[in-house]
Tab-separated table of C-alpha atoms in Angstrom:
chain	number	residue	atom	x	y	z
A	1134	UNK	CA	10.111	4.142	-22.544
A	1135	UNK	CA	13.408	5.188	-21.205
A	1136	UNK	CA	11.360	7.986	-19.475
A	1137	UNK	CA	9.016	5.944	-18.058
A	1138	UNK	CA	11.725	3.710	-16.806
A	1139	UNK	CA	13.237	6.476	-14.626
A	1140	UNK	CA	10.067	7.012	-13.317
A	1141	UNK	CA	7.797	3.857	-12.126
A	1142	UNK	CA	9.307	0.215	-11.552
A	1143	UNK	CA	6.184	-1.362	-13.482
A	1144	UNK	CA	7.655	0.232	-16.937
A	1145	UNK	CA	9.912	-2.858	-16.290
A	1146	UNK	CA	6.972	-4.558	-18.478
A	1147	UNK	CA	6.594	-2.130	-21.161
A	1148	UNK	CA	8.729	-3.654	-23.541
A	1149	UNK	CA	7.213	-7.370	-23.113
A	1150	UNK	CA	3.958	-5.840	-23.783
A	1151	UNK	CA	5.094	-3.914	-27.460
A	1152	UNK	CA	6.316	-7.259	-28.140
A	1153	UNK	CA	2.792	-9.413	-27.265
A	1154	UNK	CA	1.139	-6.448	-28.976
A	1155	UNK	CA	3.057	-6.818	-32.264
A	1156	UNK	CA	3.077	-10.659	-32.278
A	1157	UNK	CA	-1.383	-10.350	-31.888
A	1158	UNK	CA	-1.889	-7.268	-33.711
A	1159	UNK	CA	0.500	-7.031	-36.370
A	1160	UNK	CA	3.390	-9.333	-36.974
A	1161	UNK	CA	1.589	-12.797	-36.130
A	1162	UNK	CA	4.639	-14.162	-34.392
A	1163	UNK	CA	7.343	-13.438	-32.356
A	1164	UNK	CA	9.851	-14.778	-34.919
A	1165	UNK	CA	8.401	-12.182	-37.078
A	1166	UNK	CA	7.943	-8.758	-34.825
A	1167	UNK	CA	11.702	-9.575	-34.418
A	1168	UNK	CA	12.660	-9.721	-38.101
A	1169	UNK	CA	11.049	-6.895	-38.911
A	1170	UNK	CA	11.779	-4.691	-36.027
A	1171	UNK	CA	14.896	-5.588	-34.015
A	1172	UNK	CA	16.553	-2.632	-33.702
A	1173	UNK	CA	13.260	-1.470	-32.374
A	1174	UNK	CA	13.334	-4.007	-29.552
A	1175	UNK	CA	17.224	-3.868	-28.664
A	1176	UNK	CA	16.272	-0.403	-28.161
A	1177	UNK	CA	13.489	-0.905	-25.898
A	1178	UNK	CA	15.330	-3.819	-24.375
A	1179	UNK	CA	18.064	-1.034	-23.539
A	1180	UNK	CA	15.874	0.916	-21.373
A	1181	UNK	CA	15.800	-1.786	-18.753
A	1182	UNK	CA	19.514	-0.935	-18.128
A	1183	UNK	CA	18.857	2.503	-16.588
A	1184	UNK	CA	15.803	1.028	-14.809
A	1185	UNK	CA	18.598	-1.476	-13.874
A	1186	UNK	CA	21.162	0.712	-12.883
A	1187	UNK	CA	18.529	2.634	-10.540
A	1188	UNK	CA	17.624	-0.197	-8.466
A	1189	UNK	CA	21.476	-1.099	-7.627
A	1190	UNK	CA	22.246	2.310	-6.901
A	1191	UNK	CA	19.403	2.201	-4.050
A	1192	UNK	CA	20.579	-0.976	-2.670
A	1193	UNK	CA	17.365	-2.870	-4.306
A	1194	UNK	CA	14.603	-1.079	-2.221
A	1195	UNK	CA	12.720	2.114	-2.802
A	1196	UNK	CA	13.922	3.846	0.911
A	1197	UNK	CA	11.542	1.053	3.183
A	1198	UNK	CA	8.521	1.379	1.005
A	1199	UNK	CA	9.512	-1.602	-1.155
A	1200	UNK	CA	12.101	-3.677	-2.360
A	1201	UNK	CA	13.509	-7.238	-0.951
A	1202	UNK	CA	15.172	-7.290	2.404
A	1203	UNK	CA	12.831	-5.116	4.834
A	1204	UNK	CA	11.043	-7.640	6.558
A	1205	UNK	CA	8.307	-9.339	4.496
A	1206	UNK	CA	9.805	-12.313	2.611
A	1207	UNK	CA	8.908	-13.186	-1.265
A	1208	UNK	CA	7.008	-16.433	-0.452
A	1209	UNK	CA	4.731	-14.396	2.628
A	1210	UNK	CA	4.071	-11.164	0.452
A	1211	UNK	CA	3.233	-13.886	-2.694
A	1212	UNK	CA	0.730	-15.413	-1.110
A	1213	UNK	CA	-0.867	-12.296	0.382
A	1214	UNK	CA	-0.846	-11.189	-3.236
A	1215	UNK	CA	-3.315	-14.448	-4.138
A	1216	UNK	CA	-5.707	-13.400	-2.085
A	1217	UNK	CA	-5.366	-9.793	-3.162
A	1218	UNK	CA	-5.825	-9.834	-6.948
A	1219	UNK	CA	-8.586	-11.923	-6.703
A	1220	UNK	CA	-10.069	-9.012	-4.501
A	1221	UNK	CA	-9.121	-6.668	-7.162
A	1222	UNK	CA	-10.947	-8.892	-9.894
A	1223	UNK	CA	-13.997	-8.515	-7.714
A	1224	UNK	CA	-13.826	-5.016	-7.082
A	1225	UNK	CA	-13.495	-4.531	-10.655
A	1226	UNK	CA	-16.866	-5.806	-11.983
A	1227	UNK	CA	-18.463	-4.200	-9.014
A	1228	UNK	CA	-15.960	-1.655	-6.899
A	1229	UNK	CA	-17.955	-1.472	-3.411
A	1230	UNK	CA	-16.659	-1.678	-0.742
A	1231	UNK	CA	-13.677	0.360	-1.596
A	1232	UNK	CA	-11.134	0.557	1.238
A	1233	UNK	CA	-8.720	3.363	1.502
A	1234	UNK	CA	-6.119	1.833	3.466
A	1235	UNK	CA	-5.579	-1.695	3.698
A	1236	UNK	CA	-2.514	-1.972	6.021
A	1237	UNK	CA	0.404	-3.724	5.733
A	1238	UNK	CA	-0.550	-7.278	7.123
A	1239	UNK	CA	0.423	-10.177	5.076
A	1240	UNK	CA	-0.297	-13.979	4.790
A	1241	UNK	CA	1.373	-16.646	6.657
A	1242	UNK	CA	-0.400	-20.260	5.786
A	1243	UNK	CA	-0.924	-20.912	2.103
A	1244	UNK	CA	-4.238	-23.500	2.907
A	1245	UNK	CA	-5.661	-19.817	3.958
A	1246	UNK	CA	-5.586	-18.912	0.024
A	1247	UNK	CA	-5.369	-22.409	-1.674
A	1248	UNK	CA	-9.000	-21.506	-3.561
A	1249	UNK	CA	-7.879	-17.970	-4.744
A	1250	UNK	CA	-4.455	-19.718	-5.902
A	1251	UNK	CA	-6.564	-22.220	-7.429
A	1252	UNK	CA	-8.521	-19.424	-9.498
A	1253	UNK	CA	-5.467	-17.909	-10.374
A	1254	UNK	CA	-3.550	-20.653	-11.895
A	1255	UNK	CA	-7.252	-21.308	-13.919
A	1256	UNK	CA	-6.865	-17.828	-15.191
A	1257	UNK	CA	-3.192	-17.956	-15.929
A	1258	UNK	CA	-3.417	-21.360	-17.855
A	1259	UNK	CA	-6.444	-20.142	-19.802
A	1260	UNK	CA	-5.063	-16.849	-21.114
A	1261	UNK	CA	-2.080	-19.267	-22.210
A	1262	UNK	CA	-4.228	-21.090	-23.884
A	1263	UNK	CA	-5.781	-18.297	-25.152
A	1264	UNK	CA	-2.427	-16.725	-26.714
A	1265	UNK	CA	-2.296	-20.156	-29.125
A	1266	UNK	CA	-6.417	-20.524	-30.036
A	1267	UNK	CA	-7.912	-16.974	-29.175
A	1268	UNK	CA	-5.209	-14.310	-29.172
A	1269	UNK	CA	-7.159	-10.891	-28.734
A	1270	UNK	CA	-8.544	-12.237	-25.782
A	1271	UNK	CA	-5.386	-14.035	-24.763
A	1272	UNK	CA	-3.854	-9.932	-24.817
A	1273	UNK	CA	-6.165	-8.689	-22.717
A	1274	UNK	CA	-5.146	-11.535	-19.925
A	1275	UNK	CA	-1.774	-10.810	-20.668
A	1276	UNK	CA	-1.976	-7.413	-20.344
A	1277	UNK	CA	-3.867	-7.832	-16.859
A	1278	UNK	CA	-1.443	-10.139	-15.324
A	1279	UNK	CA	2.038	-8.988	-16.732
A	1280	UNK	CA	1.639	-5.477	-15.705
A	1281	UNK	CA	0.039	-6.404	-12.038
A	1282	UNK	CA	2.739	-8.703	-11.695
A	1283	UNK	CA	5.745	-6.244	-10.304
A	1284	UNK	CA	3.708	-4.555	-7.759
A	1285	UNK	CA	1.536	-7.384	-6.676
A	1286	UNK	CA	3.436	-10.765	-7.137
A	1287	UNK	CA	7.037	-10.130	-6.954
A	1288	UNK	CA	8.637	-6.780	-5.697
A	1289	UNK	CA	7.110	-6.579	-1.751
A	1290	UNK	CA	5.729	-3.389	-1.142
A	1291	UNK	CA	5.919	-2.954	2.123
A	1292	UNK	CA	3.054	0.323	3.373
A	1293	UNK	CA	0.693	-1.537	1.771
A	1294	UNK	CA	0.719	-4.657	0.637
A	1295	UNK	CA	-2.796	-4.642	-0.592
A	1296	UNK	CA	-3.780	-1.315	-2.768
A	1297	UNK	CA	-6.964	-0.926	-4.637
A	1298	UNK	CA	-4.910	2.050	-6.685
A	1299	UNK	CA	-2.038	-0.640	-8.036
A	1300	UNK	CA	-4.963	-1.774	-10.391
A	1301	UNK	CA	-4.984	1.520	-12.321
A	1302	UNK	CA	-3.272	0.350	-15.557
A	1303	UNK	CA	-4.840	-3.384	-15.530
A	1304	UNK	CA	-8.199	-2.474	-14.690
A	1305	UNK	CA	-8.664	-0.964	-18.127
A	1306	UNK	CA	-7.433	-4.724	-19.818
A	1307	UNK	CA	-10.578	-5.890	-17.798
A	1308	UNK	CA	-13.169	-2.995	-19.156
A	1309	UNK	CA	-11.962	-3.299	-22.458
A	1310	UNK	CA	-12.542	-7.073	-22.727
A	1311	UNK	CA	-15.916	-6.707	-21.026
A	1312	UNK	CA	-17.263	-4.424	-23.236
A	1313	UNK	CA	-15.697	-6.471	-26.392
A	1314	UNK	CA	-17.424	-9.462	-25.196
A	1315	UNK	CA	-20.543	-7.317	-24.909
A	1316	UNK	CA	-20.743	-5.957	-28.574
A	1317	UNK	CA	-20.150	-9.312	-29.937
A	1318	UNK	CA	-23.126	-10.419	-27.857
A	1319	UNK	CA	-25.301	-7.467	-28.401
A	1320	UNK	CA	-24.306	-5.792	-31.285
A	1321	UNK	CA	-24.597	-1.615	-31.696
A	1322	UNK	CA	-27.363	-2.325	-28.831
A	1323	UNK	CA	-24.296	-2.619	-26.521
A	1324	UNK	CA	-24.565	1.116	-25.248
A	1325	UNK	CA	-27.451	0.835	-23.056
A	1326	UNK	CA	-26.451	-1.586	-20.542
A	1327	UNK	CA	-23.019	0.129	-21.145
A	1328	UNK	CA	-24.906	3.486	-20.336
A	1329	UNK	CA	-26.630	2.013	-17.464
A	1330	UNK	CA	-23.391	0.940	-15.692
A	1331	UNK	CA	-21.942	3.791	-16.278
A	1332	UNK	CA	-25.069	5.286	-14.718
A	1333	UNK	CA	-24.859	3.553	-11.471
A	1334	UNK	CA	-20.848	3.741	-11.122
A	1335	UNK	CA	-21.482	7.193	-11.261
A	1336	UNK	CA	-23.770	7.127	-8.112
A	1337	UNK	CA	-21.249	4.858	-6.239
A	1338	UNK	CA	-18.334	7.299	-7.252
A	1339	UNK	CA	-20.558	10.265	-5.894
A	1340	UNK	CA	-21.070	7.969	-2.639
A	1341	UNK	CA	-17.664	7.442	-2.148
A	1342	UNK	CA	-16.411	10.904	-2.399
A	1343	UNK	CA	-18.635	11.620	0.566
A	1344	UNK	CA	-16.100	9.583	1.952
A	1345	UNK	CA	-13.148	11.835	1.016
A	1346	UNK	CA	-14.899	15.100	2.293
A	1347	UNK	CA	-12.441	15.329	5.371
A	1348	UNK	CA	-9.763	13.041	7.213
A	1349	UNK	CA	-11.479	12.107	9.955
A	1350	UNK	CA	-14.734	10.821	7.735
A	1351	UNK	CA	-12.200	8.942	5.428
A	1352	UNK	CA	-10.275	6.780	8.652
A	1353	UNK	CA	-13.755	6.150	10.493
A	1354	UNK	CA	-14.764	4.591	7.054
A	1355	UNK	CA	-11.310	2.410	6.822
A	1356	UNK	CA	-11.375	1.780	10.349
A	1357	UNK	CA	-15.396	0.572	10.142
A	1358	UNK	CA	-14.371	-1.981	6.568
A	1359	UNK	CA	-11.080	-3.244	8.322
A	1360	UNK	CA	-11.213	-2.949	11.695
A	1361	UNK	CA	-8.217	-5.210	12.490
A	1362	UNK	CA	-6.140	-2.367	10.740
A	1363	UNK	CA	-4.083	-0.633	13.454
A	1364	UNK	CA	-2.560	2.025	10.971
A	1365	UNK	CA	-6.360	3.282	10.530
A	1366	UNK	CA	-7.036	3.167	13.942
A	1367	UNK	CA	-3.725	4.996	14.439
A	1368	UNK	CA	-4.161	7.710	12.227
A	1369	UNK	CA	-7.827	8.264	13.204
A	1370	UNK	CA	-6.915	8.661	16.774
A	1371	UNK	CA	-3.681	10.868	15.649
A	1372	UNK	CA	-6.561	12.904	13.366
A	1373	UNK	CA	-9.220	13.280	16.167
A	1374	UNK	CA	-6.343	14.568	18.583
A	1375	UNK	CA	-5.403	17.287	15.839
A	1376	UNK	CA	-8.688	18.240	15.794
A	1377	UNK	CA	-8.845	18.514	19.751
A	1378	UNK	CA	-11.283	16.193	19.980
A	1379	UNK	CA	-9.296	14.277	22.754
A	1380	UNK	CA	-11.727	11.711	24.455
A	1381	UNK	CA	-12.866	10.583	20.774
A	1382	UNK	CA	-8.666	9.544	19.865
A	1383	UNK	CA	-8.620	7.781	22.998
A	1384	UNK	CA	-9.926	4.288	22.120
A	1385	UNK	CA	-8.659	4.865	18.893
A	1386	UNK	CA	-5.071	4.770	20.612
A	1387	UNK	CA	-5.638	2.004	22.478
A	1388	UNK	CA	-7.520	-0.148	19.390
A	1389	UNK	CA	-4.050	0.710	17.780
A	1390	UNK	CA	-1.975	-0.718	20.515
A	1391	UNK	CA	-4.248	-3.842	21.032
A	1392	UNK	CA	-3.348	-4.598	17.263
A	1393	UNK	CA	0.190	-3.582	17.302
A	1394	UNK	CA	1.165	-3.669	21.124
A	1395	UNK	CA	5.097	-2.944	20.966
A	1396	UNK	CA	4.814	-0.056	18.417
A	1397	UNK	CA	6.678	2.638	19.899
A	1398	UNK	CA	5.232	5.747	17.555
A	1399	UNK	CA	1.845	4.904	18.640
A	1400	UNK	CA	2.723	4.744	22.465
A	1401	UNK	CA	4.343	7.812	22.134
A	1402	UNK	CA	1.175	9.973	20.232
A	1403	UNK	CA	-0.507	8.543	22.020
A	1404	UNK	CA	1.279	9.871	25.421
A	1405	UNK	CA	1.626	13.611	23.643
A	1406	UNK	CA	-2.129	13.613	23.525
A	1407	UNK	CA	-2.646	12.555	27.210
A	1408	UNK	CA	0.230	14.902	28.306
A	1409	UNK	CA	-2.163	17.572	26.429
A	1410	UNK	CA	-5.688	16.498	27.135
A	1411	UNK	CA	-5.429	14.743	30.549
A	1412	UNK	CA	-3.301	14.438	33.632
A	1413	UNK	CA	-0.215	13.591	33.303
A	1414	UNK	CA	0.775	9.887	34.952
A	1415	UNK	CA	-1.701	8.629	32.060
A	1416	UNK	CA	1.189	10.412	29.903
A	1417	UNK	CA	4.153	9.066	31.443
A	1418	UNK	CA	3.196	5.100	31.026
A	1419	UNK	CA	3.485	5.964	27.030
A	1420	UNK	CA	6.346	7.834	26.980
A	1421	UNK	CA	8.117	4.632	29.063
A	1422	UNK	CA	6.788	1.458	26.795
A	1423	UNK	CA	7.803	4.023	23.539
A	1424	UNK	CA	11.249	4.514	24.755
A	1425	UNK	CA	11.055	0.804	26.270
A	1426	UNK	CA	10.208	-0.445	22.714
A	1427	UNK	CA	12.223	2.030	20.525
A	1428	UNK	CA	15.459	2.820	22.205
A	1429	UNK	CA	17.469	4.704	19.760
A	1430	UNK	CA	15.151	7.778	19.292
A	1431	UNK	CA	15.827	10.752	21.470
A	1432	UNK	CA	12.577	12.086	21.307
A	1433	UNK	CA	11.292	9.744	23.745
A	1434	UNK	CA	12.956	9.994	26.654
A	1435	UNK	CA	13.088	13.470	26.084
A	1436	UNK	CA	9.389	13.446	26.175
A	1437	UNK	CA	9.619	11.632	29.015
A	1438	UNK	CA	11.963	13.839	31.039
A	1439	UNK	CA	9.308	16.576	30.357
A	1440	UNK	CA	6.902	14.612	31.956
A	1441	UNK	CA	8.481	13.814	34.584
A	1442	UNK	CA	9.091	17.824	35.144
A	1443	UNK	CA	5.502	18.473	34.843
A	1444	UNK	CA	5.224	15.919	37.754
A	1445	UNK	CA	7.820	17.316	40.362
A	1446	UNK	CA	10.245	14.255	39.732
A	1447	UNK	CA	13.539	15.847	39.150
A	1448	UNK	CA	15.935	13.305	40.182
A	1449	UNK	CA	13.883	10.810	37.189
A	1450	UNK	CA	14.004	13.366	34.400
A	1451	UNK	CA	17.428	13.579	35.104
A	1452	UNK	CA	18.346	10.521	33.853
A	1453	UNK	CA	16.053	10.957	31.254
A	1454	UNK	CA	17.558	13.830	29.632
A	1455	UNK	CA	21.132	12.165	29.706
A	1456	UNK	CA	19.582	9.159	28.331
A	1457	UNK	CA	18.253	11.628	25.256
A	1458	UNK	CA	21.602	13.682	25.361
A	1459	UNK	CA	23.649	10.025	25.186
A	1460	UNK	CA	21.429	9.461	21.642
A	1461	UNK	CA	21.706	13.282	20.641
A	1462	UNK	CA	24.604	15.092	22.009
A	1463	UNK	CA	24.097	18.341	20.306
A	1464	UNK	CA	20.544	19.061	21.249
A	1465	UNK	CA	20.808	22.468	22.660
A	1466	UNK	CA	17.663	22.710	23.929
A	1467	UNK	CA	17.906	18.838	26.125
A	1468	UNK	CA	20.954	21.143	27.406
A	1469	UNK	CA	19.175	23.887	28.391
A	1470	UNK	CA	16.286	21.619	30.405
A	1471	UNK	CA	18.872	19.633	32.014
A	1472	UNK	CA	20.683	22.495	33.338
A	1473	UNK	CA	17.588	23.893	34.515
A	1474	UNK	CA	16.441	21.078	36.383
């Protein structure tokens, strides 16, 4: 446990989850798990010190992946999450389609997800209920919603706030109980609808490896199930231009920027691949509204100043390359261009 908590934020549940497992399975009550095992539990209690202690010592956040304080408040990325583990609910009786990349957009007006929050709070109350009348079953609800609960209620996870992957310890809680509630229906006669879904998840596995066979294959799919996702867009085009397939990244670019007009990386990838692939005023346009919307990075008006070279504009790439020299005095090689222009 102390391990774990070094490792992955979600251990932060580990310990609540010995102690629901002991009060179903073994002890019968909370009162007694901790009479007969406290020194087991102040122990595992313990372990959320160094978990703790890891958090405050990066400022809350993991870098600006995750944490509170980088943009997407509690109440925004909570109701996102409504709408999202009700998705994952779906996708786990039947996983298709599967999305590889769902952005990082997140959910303003709560009357958008009033009927998923309404589902939920059915859920929540009945597994409650459950712990008191029907307490194997109540674990398994437990044991869905306490673990999901760092990643997708609480902690904002900011590169993708909807993940099919974050489902990869809860989703067995959900097959377990499924299959339970099948053998009590059916018996030993359980294995052949068992065998039969395990059949035909099988074929939709082998299906959606096809989708995984190269990078540009897996970002058309993305971009063809969510095509309001600029990131997919974005890294399709930035894949298609690696490949030198130019023209293709092209209205991939410019999907991207329709979506996300003011982002500064995409303006400026976008510009590198018309500086390589086309003439160079469609270049300079990007390099401007990148350095127009990001000001701090060197790289663009250094770009830019190259550009502008390429064009026979000397007296403009001048100030260009002071402009990059003012943000990164000890570039050598911005020295060396602006002394040879």
């Amino acid at each position: 446990c102390l391990l774990g908590m070094a490792s992955k934020e979600v251990m932060v549940t580990a310990p609540l989850m010995v102690a629901l497992y002991d009060r179903v399975f073994v002890a019968g009550s909370f009162a007694r798990a901790w009479q007969c095992r406290r020194s087991s539990y102040s122990a595992l209690a313990g372990t959320w010190l160094l978990l703790a202690l890891l958090v405050l010592y990066h400022g809350g956040t993991r870098g600006n992946a995750a944490g509170f304080g980088l943009g997407v408040t509690p109440w925004n990325y909570a109701l996102t999450q409504t709408a999202a583990v009700v998705h994952y609910l779906r996708l786990s009786f039947w996983p298709a389609p599967l999305v590889f990349d769902y952005g990082t957009g997140t959910v303003a007006d709560p009357w958008t997800v009033l009927p998923q929050a309404l589902l939920l709070i059915l859920l929540a109350s009945s597994v409650v209920l459950a712990l008191r009348h029907r307490p194997t079953a109540g674990f398994a609800g437990a044991w869905f919603f306490v673990i999901l609960a760092p990643s997708s209620s609480i902690v904002p996870l900011l590169t993708q706030t909807i993940a099919e992957h974050r489902m990869y310890l809860s989703l067995a809680a959900i097959v377990a109980a499924a299959l339970a509630g099948l053998h009590l229906v059916m018996g030993r006669r359980v294995w052949v609808p068992a065998l039969g879904l395990a059949g035909a998840l099988a074929l939709l596995t082998h299906g959606r490896n096809a989708d995984y066979r190269d990078e540009i294959t897996l970002w058309r799919d993305t971009t063809a199930k969510l095509p309001d996702n600029p990131r997919a867009h974005y890294n399709l085009a930035n894949t298609l231009a690696r490949a030198g397939r130019t023209a293709e990244s092209v209205p991939e670019y410019q999907a991207a920027l329709r979506l996300t007009p003011h982002n500064a990386e995409v303006h400026f990838n976008f510009g590198c691949t018309r500086a390589a692939g086309g003439p160079m005023a469609e270049a300079v346009p990007e390099f401007e509204a990148a350095r127009r919307d990001d000001p701090a990075r060197a790289e663009y008006p250094l770009r830019l100043a190259d550009a502008l070279v390429a064009m026979h504009r000397p007296e403009a790439a001048i100030t260009c390359y002071q402009s990059a020299l003012r943000l990164n005095p000890q570039a050598a090689d911005t020295h060396r261009c602006l002394a040879d222009v």
